[in-house]
Coordinates of C-alpha atoms and ligand atoms in Angstrom, one line a residue:
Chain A
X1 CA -34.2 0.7 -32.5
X2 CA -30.6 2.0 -33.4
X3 CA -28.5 2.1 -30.8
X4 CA -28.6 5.4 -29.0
X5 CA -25.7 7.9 -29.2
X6 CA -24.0 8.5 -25.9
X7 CA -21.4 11.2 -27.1
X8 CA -21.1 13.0 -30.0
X9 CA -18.3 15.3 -31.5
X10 CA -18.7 17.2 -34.4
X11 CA -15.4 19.4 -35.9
X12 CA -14.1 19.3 -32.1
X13 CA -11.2 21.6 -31.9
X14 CA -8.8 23.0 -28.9
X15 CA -6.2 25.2 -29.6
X16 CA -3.4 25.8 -27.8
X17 CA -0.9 28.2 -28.4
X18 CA -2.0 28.5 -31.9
X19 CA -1.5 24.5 -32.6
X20 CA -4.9 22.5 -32.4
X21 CA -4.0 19.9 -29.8
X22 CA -6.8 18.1 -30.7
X23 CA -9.1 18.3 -34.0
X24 CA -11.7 15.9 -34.1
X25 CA -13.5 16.1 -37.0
X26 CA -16.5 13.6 -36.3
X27 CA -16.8 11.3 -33.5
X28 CA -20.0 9.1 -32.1
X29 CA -19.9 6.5 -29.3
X30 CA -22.8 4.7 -28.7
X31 CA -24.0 3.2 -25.3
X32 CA -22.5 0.2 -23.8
X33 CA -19.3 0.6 -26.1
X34 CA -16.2 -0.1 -24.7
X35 CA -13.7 1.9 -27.2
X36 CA -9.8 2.2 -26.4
X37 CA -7.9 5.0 -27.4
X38 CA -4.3 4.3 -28.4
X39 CA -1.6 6.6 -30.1
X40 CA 1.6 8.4 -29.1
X41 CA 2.6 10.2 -26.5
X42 CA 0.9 13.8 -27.1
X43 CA -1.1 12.6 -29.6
X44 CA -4.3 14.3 -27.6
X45 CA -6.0 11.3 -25.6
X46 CA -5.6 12.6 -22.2
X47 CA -7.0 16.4 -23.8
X48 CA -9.9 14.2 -25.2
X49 CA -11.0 12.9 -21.9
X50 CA -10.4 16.1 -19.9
X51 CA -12.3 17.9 -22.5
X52 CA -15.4 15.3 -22.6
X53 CA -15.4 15.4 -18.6
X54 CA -15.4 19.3 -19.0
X55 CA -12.1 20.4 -17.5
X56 CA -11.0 21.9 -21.0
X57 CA -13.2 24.5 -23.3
X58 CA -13.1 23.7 -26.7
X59 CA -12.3 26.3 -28.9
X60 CA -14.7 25.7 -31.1
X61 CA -17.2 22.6 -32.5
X62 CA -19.7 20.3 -30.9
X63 CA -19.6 18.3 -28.2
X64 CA -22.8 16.5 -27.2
X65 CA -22.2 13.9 -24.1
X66 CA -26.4 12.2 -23.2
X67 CA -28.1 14.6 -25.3
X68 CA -26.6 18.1 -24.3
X69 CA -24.0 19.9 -24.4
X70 CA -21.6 19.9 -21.9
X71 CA -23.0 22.0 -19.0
X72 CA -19.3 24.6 -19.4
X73 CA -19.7 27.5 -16.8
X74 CA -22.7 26.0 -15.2
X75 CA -21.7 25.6 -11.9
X76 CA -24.5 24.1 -10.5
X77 CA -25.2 21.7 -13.2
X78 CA -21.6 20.6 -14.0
X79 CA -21.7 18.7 -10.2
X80 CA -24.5 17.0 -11.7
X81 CA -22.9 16.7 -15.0
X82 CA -19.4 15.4 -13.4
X83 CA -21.2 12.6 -11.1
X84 CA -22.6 11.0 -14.3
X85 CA -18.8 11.1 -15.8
X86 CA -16.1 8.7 -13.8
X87 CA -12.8 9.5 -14.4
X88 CA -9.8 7.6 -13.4
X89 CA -5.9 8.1 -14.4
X90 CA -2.6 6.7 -13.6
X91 CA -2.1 7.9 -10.1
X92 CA -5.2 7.0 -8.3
X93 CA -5.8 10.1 -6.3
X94 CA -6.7 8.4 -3.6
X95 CA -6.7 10.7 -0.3
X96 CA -3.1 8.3 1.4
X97 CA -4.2 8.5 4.6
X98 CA -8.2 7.7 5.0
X99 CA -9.2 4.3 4.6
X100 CA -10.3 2.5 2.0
X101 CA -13.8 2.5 2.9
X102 CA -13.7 6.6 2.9
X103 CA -12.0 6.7 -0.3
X104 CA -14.8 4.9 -2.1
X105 CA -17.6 6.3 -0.2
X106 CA -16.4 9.9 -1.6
X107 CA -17.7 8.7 -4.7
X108 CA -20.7 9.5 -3.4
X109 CA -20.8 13.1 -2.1
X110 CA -22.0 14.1 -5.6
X111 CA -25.3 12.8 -4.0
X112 CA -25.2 13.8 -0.3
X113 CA -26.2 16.9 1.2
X114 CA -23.4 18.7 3.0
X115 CA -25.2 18.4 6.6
X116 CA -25.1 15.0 6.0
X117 CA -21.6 14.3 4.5
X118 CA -20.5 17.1 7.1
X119 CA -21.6 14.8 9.8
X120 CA -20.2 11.4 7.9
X121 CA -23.5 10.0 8.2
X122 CA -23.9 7.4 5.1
X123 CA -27.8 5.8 5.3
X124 CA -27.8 2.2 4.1
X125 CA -28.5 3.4 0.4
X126 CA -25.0 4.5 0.2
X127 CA -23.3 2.3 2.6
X128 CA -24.9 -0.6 -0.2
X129 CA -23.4 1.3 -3.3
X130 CA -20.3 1.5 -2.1
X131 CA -20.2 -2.2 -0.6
X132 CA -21.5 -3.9 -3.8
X133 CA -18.4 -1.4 -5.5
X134 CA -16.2 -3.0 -3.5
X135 CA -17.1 -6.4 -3.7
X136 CA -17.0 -5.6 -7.6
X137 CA -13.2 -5.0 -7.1
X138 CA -12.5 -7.2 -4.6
X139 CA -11.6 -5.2 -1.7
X140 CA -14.2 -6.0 0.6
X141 CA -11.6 -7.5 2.8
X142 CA -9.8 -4.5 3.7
X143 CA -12.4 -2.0 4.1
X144 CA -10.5 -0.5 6.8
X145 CA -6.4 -0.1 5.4
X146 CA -5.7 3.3 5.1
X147 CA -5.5 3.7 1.4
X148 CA -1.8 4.4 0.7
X149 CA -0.7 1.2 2.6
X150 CA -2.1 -1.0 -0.4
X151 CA 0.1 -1.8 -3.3
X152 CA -0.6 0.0 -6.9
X153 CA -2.9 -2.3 -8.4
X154 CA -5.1 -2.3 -5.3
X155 CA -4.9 1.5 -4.8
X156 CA -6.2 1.7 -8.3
X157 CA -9.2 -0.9 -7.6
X158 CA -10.3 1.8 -4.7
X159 CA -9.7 4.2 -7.2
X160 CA -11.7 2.4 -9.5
X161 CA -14.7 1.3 -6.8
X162 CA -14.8 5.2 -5.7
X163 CA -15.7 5.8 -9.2
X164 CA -17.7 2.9 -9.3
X165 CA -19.7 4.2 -6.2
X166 CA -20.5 7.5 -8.1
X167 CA -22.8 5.4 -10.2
X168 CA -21.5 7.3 -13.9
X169 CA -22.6 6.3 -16.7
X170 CA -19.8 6.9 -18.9
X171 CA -16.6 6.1 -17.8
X172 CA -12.7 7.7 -18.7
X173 CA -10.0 6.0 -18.0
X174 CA -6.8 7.8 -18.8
X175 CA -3.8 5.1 -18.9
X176 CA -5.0 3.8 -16.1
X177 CA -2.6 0.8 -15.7
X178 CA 0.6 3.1 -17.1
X179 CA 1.7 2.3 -13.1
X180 CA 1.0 -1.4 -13.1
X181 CA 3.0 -3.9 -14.1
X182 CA 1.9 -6.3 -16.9
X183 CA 0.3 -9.2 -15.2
X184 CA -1.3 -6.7 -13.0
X185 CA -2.7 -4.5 -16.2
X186 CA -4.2 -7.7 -17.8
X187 CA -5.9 -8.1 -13.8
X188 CA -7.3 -4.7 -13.8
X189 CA -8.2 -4.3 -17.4
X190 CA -10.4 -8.1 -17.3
X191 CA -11.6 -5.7 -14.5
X192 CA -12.4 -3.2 -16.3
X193 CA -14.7 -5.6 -18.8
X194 CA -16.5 -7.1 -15.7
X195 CA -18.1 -3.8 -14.5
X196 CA -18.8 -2.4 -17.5
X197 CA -21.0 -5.2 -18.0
X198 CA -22.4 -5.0 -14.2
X199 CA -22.8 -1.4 -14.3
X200 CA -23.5 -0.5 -18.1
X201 CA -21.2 1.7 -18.0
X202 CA -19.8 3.1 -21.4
X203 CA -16.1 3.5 -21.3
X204 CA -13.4 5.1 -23.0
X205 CA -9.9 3.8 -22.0
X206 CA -6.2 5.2 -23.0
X207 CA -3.6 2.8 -23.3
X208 CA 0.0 2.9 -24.5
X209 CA 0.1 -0.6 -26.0
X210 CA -2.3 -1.9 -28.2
X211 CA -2.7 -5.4 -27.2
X212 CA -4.3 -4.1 -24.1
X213 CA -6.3 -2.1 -26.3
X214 CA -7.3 -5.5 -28.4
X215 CA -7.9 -6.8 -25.2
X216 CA -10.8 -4.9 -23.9
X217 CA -12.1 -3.0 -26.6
X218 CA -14.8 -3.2 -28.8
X219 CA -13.4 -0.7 -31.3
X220 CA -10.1 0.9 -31.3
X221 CA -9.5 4.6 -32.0
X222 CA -6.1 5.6 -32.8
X223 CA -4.9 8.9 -32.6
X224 CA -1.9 11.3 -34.1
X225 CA -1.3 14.9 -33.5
X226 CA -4.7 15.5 -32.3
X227 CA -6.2 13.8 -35.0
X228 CA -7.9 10.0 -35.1
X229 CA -5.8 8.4 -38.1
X230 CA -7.6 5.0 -37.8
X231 CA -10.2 3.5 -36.2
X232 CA -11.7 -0.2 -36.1
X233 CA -12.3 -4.0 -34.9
X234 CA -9.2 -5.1 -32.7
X235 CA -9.1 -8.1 -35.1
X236 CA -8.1 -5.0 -37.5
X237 CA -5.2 -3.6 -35.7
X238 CA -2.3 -4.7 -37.7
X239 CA 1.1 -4.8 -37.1
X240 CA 1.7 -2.6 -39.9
X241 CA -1.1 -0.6 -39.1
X242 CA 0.6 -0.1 -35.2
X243 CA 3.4 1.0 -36.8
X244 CA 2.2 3.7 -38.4
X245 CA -0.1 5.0 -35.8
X246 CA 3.3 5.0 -33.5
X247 CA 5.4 6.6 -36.3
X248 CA 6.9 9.8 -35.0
X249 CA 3.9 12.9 -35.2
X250 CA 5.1 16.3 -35.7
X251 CA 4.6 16.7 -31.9
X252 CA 6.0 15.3 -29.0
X253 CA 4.5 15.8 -25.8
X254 CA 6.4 19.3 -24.9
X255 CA 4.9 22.5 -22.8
X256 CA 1.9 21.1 -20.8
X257 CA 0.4 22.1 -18.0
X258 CA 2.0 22.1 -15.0
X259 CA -0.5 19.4 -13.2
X260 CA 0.1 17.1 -16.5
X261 CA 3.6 17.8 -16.6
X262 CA 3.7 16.0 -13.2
X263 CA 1.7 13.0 -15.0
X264 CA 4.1 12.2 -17.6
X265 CA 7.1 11.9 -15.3
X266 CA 6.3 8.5 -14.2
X267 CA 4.7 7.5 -17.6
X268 CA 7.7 5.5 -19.4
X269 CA 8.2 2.2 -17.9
X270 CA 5.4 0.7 -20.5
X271 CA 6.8 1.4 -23.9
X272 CA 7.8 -1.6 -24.8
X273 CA 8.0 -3.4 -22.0
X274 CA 6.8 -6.6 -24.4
X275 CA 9.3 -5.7 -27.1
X276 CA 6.8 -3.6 -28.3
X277 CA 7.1 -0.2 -30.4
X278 CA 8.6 2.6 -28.6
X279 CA 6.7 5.5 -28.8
X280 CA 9.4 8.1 -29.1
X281 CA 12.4 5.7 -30.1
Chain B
X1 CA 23.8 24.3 50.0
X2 CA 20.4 22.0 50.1
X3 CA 18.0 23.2 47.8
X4 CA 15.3 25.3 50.0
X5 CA 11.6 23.3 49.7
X6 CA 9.7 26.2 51.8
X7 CA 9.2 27.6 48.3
X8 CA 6.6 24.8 47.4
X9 CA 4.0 27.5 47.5
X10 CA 5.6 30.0 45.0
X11 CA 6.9 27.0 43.2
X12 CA 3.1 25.8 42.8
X13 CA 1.6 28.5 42.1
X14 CA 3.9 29.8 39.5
X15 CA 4.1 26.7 37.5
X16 CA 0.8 26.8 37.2
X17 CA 0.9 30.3 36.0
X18 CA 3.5 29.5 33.3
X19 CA 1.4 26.9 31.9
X20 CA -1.7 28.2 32.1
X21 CA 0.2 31.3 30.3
X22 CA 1.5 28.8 27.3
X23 CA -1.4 27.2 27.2
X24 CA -3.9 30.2 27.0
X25 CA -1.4 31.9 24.5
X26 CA -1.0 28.7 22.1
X27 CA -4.6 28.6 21.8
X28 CA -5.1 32.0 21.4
X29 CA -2.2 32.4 18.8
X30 CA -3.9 29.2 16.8
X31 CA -6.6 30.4 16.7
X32 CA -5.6 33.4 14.6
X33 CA -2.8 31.1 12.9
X34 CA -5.1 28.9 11.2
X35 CA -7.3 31.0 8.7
X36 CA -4.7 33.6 8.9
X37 CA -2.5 30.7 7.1
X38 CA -4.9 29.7 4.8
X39 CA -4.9 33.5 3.5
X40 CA -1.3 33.0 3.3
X41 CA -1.4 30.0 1.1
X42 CA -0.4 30.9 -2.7
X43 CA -2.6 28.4 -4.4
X44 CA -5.6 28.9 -2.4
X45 CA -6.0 32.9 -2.8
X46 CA -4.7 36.0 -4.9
X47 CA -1.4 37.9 -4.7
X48 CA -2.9 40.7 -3.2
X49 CA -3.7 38.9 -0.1
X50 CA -1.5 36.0 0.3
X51 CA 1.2 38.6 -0.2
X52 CA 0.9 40.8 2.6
X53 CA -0.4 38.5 5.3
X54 CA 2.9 36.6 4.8
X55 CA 4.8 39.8 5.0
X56 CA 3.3 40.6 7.8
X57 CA 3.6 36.8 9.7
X58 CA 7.4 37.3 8.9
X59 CA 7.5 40.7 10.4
X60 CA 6.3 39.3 14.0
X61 CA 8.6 36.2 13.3
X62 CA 11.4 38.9 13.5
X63 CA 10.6 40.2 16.4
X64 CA 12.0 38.3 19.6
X65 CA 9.8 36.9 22.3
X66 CA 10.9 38.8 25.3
X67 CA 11.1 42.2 22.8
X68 CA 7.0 41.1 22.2
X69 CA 6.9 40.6 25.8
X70 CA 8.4 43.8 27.1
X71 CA 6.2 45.8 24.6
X72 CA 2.5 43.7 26.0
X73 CA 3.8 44.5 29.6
X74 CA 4.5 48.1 28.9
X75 CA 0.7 48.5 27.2
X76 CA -1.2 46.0 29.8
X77 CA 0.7 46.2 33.0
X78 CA 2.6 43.5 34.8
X79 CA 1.3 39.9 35.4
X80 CA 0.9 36.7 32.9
X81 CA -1.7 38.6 30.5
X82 CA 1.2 40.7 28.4
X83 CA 2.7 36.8 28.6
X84 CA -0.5 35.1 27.3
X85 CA -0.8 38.0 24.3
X86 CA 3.2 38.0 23.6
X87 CA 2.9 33.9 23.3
X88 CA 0.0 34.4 20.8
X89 CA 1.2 37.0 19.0
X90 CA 4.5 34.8 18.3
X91 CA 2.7 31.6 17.7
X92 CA 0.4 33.4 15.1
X93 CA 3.5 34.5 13.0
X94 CA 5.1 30.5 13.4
X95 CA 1.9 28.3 13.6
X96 CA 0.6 30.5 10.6
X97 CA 3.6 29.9 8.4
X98 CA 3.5 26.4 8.8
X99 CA -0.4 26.2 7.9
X100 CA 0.6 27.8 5.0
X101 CA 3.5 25.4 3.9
X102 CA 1.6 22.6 4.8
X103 CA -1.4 24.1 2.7
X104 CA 0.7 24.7 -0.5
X105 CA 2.3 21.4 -0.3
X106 CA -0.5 19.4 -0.9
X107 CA -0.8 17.1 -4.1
X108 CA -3.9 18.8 -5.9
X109 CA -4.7 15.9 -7.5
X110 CA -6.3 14.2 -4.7
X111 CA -9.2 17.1 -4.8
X112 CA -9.5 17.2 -8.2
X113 CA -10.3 13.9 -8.3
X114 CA -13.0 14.6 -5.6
X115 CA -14.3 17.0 -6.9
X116 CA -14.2 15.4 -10.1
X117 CA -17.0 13.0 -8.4
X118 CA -19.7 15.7 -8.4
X119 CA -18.1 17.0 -4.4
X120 CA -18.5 20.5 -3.5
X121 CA -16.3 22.9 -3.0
X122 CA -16.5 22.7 0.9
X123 CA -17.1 19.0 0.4
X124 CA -13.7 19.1 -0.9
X125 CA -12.1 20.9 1.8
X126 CA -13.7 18.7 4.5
X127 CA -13.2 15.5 3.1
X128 CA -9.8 16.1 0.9
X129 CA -7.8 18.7 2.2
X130 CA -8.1 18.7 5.8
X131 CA -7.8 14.9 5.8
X132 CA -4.5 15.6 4.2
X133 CA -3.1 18.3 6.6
X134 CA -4.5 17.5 9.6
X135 CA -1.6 15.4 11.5
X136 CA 0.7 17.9 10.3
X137 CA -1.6 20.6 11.4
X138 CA -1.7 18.8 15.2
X139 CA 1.8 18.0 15.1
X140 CA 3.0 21.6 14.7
X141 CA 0.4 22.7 17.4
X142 CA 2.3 20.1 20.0
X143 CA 5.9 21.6 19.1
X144 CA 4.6 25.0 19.3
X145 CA 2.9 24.3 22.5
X146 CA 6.4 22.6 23.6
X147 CA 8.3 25.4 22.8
X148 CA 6.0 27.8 24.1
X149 CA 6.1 26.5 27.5
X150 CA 10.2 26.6 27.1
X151 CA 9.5 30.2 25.9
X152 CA 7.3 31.2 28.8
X153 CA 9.2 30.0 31.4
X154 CA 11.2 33.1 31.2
X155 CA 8.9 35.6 30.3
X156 CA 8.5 36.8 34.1
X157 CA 12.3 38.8 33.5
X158 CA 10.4 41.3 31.9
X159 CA 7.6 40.8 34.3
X160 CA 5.4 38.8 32.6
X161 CA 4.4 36.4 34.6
X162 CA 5.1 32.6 36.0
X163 CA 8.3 31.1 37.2
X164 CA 10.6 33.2 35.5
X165 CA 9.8 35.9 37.3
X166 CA 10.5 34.6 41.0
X167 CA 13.8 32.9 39.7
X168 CA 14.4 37.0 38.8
X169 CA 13.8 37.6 42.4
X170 CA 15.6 35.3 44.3
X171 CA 18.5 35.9 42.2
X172 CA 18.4 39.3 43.3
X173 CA 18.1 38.3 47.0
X174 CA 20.6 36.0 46.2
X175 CA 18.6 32.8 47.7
X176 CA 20.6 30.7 45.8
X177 CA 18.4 27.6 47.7
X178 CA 15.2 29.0 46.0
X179 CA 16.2 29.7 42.6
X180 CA 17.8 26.0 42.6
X181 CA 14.8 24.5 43.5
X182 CA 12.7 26.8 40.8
X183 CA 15.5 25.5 38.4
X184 CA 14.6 22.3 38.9
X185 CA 11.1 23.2 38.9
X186 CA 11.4 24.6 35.1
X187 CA 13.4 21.9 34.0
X188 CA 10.6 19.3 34.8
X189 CA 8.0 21.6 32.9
X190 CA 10.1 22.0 29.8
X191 CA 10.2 18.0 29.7
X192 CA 7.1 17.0 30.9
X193 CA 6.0 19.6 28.1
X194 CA 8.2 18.2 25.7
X195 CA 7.2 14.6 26.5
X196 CA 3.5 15.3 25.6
X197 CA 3.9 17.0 22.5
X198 CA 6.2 13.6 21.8
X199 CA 3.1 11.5 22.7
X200 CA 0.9 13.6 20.6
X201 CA 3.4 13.1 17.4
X202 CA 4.1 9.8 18.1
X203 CA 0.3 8.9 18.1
X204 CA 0.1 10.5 14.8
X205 CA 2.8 8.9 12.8
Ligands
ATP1 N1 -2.5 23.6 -21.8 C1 -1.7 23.3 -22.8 N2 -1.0 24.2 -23.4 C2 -0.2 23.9 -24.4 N3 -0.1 22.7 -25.0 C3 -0.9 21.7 -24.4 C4 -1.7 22.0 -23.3 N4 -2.3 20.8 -23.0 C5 -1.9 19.9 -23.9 N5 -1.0 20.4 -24.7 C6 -0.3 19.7 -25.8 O1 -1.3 18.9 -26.5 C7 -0.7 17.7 -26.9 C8 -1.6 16.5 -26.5 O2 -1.4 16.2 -25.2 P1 -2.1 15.0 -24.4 O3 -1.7 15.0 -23.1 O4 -3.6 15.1 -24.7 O5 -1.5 13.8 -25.1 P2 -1.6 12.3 -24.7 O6 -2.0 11.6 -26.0 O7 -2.5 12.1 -23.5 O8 -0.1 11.9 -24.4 P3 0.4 10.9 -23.3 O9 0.3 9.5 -24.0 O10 1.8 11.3 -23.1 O11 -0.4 11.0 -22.1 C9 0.7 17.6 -26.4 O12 1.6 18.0 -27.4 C10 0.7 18.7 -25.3 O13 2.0 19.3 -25.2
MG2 MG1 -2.1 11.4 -21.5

């Protein structure tokens, strides 16, 4: 049996402002893959993920995620269809002052009646998802720290086990150690392969630099104004090959959204923190 | 001049009036305040609403207390009802302010990312938003409630009711022995008023 296709983009386009801020032109993950998306600043990775987890229309093309389209304008279905689709980004999201315990049982209201969530009942089912996330992340020792007295790294392992506790089956993760330092990137990222394996999850990760990106991924995707320029092993990802992916695109990460806007502020402390290429230099 | 204590009864009696007035009134107001200032909040509803129920909170802002006061006693009669509806109506215009400052302030990101997990709209409100606003929320009903009892202590000069009004009369009479011990009287309220709202914050921090 081939393996089966998990998400599918066909001549994917979203324009903005009469630029196509992403252009796909054929795309297919299959289950179980662990692919990392690398590529400069504005290059279209974070419209990508937003668009796969259907917060962004695309203008036009195909884009197939388990079989279907995704459930756009559907508001009944797209709960269902965002509980099945964990997303994760820089700044955790966490709500500061409940504890962490609350934080990752949110991950479940996707499955809870209101009465019931109303009334902060969780039956043993979901107390058990959320424990076993938590043990997954390591965190089971301080179920009960509200969440924004924990450092970064551990904010985003709540982050992560709320996600986790949603049971998806595909997971995005948008730069989601642009806030960490490096030892602490490396920690969450061997993370990251850990429960993909325990949850069979497949997952699609951003990352600024690429020996992250050789570190977890099965196949890297590179991409350039919108576009994927290259795509391949991580034993493939030379260092000539990085720096042309990281050559200047026509584009430079001007004019988004307001929320976004807000994302990039605290996104440069990683370029080149190694010595490596400086996106934008 | 010893202060005069035959005026424990009035003394009594009209402290309790004052606070039951500030209290009544503060709820009363709040009650109004709070979805009033969600429909006042700019990223939760349209122009066309949050527009003119602001307007509207800043109008009664503008108006003073005692003005509020003299207009309730001059529609309802004398007595601490005008005071409990001219407390309300001033809390509404403050308290609702601040629900809506407090609601506009909030990251967003937080409930996207809830709702992101397959939550419901209400599911985010319950568990992500009010989470977020509620010590605030609290906070600004103690220092309302603090200043309110300030507030009311003199709303009996227009005859509204509570202490204010026999530290009017005695004046008059000029029983300077009374009005100093009703003095003294509405200086232990205003603290004792002020130290509870300080407990309350304090608890929340
Ligand atoms: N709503 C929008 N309106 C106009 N332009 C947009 C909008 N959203 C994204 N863009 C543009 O699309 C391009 C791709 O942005 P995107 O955030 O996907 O890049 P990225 O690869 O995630 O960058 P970074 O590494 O900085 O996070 C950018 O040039 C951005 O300015
Ligand atoms: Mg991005």
């Amino acid at each position: 049996m081939s393996p089966e296709v998990i998400i599918r983009l066909k001549d994917a386009v979203v324009r903005r402002d009469g630029q196509d801020i992403l252009s796909i032109d054929s795309l297919e993950i299959t289950r179980g893959e662990r692919v990392a998306f690398i590529g400069n600043s504005g290059s279209g990775k974070t419209t990508l993920m937003r668009m796969l987890k259907g917060y962004i229309t695309p203008t036009r093309g195909h884009v197939e995620v388990m079989g279907a389209p995704v459930p756009l304008g559907n508001r009944a279905r797209m709960r269902g269809y965002h509980r099945q689709i964990g997303m994760i980004h820089q700044h955790f999201d966490l709500i500061g002052r409940e504890s962490v315990w609350q934080n990752v049982y949110h991950g479940r209201l996707g499955y809870v009646p209101f009465l019931r969530s109303f009334l902060g009942r969780f039956d043993k089912g979901d107390r058990e998802i959320c424990m076993r996330a938590l043990k997954e992340v390591r965190l089971d020792d301080k179920l009960y720290r509200s969440a924004r007295t924990l450092s970064g790294g551990e904010q985003q392992r709540v982050a992560i086990a709320r996600t986790l506790s949603q049971e998806p089956t595909i997971f995005l993760a948008d730069e989601p150690v642009s806030n960490l330092d490096p030892a602490l990137s490396e920690d969450i990222l061997d993370l990251f392969g850990t429960i993909c394996v325990a949850y069979r999850l497949t997952l699609l990760i951003s990352l600024h630099l690429p020996e992250l990106a050789r570190r977890i991924a099965d196949r890297i995707i590179a991409m350039k104004a919108g576009e994927i320029v290259w795509q391949g092993l991580p034993e493939e990802l030379s260092e000539e090959k990085i720096s042309e992916i990281y050559e200047r695109g026509e584009r430079n990460g001007e004019g988004y959204d307001r929320l976004e806007r807000t994302n990039e502020f605290h996104m440069s402390w990683g370029h080149g923190a190694k010595g490596h290429l400086v996106p934008g230099s | 001049m010893p202060p005069d204590w035959s005026v424990w009864d009035v003394l009594w009696r009209a402290s309790l009036e004052t606070l039951q007035t500030t209290i009544a009134g503060t709820f009363l107001g709040a009650l109004f305040a709070y979805p009033l200032g969600v429909m006042a909040a700019s990223n939760w509803t349209p122009p066309w609403i949050h527009l003119p129920v602001k307007a509207a909170m800043a109008f009664i802002r503008s108006i003073p207390l005692l003005i509020l006061a003299l207009l309730f006693v001059s529609a309802v009669g004398l007595g601490p009802f005008p005071g409990v509806l001219a407390i309300a109506v001033h809390s509404v215009g403050v308290l609702g302010r601040f629900v809506a400052e407090e609601i506009e302030a909030t990251d967003p990101r937080p409930l996207l990312a809830l709702q992101g997990t397959g939550a419901s709209s209400i599911q985010v409100i319950q568990h992500g938003l009010i989470p977020q606003v509620l010590p605030q929320m609290v906070a600004h009903l103690a220092i309302r409630f603090e200043m309110n009892l300030r507030d009311s202590t003199i709303l009996g000069l227009v005859g509204a009711g509570g202490l204010g009004f026999y530290v009017f009369l005695y004046i008059k009479q000029f029983q300077w022995e009374k009005t100093g011990v009703l003095c003294l009287a509405i200086i232990f309220l205003v603290f004792a008023g002020e130290f509870v709202s300080w407990q309350i914050r304090k608890r929340l921090i």
